[in-house]
Coordinates of C-alpha atoms in Angstrom, one line a residue:
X927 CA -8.5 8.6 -21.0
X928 CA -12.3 8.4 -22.1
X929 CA -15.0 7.1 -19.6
X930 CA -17.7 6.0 -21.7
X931 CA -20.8 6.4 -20.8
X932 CA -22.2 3.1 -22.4
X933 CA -21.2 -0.4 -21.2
X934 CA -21.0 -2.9 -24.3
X935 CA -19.1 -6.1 -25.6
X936 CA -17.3 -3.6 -27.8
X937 CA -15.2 -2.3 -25.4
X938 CA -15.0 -5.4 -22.9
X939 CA -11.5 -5.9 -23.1
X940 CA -10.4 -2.1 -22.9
X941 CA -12.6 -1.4 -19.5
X942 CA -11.3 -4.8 -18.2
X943 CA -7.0 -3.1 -19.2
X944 CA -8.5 0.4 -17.8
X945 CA -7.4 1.7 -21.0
X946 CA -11.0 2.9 -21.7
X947 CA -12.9 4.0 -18.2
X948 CA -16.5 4.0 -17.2
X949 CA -18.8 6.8 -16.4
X950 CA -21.7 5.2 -14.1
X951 CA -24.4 7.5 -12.8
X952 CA -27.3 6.7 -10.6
X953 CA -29.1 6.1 -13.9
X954 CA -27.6 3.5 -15.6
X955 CA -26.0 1.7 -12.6
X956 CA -23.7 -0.2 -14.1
X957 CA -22.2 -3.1 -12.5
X958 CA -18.5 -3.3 -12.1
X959 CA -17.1 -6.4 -12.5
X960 CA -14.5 -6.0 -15.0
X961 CA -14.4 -2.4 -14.7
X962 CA -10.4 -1.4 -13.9
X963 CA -10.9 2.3 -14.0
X964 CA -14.6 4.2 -13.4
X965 CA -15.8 7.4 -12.0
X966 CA -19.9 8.6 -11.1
X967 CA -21.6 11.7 -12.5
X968 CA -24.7 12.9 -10.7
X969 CA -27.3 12.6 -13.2
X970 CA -28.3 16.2 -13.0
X971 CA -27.9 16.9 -16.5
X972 CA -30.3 14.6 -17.5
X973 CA -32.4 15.5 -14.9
X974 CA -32.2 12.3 -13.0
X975 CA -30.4 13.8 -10.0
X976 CA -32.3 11.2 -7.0
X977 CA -31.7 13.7 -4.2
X978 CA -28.9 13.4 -2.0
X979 CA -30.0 10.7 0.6
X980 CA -30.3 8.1 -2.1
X981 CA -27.3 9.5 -4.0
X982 CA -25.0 8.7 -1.0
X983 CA -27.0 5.7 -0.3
X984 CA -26.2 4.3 -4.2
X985 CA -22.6 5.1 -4.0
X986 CA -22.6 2.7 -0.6
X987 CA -23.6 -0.1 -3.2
X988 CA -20.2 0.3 -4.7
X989 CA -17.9 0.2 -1.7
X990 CA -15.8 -2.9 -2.9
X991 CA -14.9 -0.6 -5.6
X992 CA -14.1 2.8 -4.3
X993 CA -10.2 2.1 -4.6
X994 CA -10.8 1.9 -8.5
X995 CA -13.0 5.5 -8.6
X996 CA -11.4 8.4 -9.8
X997 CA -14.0 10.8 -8.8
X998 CA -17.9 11.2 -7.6
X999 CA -19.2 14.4 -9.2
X1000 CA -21.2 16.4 -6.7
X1001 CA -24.6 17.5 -7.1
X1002 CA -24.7 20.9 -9.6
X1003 CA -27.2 23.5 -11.1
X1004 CA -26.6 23.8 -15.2
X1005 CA -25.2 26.8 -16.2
X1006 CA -25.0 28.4 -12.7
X1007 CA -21.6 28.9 -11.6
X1008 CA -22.6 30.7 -8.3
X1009 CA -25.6 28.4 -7.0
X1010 CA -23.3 25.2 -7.7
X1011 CA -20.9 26.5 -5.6
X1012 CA -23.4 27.4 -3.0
X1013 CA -24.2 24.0 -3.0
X1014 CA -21.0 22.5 -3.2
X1015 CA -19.6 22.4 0.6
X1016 CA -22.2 20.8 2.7
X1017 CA -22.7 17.0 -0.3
X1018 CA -18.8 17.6 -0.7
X1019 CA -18.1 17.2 2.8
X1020 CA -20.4 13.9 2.9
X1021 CA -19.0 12.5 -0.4
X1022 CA -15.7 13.0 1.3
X1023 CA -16.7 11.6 4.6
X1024 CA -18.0 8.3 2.9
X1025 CA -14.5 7.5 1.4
X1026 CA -15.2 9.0 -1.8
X1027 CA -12.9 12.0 -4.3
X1028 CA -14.8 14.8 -5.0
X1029 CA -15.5 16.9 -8.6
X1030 CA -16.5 20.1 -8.8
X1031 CA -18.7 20.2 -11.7
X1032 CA -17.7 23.5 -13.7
X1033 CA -20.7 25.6 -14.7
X1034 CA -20.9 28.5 -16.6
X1035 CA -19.4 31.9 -14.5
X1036 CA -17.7 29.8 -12.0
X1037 CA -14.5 31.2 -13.2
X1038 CA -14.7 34.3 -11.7
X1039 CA -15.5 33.1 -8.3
X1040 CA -13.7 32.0 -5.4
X1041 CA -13.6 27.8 -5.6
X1042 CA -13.1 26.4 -2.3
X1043 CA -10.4 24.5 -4.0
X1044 CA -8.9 22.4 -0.3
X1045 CA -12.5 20.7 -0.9
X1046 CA -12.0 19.9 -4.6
X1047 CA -10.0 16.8 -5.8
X1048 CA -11.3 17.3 -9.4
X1049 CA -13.0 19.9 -11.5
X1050 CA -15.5 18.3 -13.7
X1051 CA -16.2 20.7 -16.7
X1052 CA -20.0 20.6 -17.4
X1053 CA -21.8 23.9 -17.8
X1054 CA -23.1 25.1 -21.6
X1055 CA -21.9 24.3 -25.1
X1056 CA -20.8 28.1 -25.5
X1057 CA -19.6 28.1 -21.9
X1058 CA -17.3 24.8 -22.1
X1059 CA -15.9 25.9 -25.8
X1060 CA -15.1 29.3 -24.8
X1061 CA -12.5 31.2 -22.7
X1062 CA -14.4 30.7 -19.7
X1063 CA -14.0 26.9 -19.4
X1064 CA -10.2 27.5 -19.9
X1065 CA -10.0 29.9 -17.8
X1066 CA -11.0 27.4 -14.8
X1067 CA -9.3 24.6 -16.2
X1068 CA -6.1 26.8 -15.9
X1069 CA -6.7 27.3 -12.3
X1070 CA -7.9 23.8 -11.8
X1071 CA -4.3 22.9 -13.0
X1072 CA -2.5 25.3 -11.3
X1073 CA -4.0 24.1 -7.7
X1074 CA -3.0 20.7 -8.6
X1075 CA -6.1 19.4 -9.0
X1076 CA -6.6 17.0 -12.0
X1077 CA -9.5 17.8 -14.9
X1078 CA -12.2 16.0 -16.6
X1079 CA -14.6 17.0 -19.3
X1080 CA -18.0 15.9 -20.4
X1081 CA -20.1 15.9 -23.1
X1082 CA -17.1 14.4 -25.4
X1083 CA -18.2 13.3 -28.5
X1084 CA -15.9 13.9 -31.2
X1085 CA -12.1 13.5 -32.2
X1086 CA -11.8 17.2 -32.8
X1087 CA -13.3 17.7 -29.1
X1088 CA -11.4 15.0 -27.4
X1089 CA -8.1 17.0 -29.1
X1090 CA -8.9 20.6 -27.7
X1091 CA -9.2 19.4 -24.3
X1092 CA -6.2 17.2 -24.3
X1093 CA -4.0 20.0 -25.7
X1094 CA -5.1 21.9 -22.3
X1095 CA -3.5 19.3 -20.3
X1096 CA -7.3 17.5 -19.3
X1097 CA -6.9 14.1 -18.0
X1098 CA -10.5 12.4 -19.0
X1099 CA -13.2 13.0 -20.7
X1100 CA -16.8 11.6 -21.4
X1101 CA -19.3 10.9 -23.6
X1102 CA -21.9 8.6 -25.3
X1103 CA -20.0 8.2 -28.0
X1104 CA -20.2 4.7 -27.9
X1105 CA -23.5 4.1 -27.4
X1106 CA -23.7 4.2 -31.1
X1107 CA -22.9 1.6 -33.5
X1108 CA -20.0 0.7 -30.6
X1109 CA -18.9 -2.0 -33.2
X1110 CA -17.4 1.1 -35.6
X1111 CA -17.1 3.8 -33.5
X1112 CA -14.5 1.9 -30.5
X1113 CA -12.0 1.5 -33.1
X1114 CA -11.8 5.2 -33.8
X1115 CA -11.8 6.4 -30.6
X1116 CA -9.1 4.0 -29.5
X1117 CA -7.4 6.2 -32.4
X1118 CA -8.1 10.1 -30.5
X1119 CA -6.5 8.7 -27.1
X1120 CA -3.2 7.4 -29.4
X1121 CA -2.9 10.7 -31.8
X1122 CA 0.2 12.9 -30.8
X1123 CA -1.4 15.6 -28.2
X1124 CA -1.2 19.6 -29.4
X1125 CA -1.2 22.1 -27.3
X1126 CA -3.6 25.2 -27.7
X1127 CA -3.3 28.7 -26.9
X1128 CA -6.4 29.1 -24.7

């Protein structure tokens, strides 16, 4: 499934049949109404991260609609495998502890350390372009998978993208892709989530 990033007319009907999902951030703050299936990212990419205090405090805006979230992405550092997962325990355990299921964002090296995987529900693959195309990103993803933990993947903009991380078995993925000319660009990427999936040797 996609979570877009962007909230327009164009995809009304498919966020309202959760066949298209939305990807809210402290940012953009979407409201939910007519939202089946959404999920939060931290804003740390962008840089609008608002600290944890206010992060917890947002996501206590959207109580009524917890039941529908598939994951809360906890607060990372970009590219830094080891100082996200230094992080990591201490905002897990108070996502957790407010109701919410916890991703691991993935970031470059983190897949030759030791993930506290009892604390993770998802792994969130964020990290670099090189990282997240390369062997290192599958690497995690593979034992992501094999600890029963399901996968999303940002930064999602293309067909040929949104292929290569469905052949590895990835449940979601994001993007902006539809921030763009949404009129044009919703029909073709109902088309990536209904073309036959391939696997790939990773």
């Amino acid at each position: 499934m996609y979570l877009s990033g962007a909230k327009n007319m164009a995809i009304k009907d498919d966020l309202a049949a959760g066949t298209i999902g939305l990807l809210n951030t402290p940012a953009t703050s979407y409201t939910l109404d007519g939202v089946r299936v959404w999920a939060v990212d931290n804003g740390c990419f962008t840089g609008a991260y608002p600290g944890d205090d206010d992060y917890l405090g947002w996501l206590a805006r959207y109580d009524d609609h917890r039941a529908r979230c598939l994951f809360v992405a906890v607060p990372d550092v970009i590219g830094d495998g080891p100082a996200t997962l230094a992080n990591f325990p201490t905002m897990a355990g108070r996502i957790k502890a407010a109701g919410w299921p916890v991703a691991l964002v993935g970031q470059d090296g983190m897949e030759h350390l030791d993930v506290p995987w009892h604390l993770v529900d998802w792994l969130f693959v964020g990290g670099s372009t090189e990282w997240k195309m390369g062997h290192g990103a599958a690497a995690l993803i593979r034992q992501a998978q094999a600890h029963g933990k399901r996968v999303h993947v940002g930064r999602v903009n293309s067909a040929t993208r949104f292929a290569l991380f469905a052949g590895m078995g990835c449940d979601t993925a994001d993007g902006t892709y539809l921030a763009f000319g949404p009129d044009v660009n919703a029909p073709k990427l109902r088309s990536w989530m209904a073309a036959p999936v391939q696997g790939v040797v990773t």
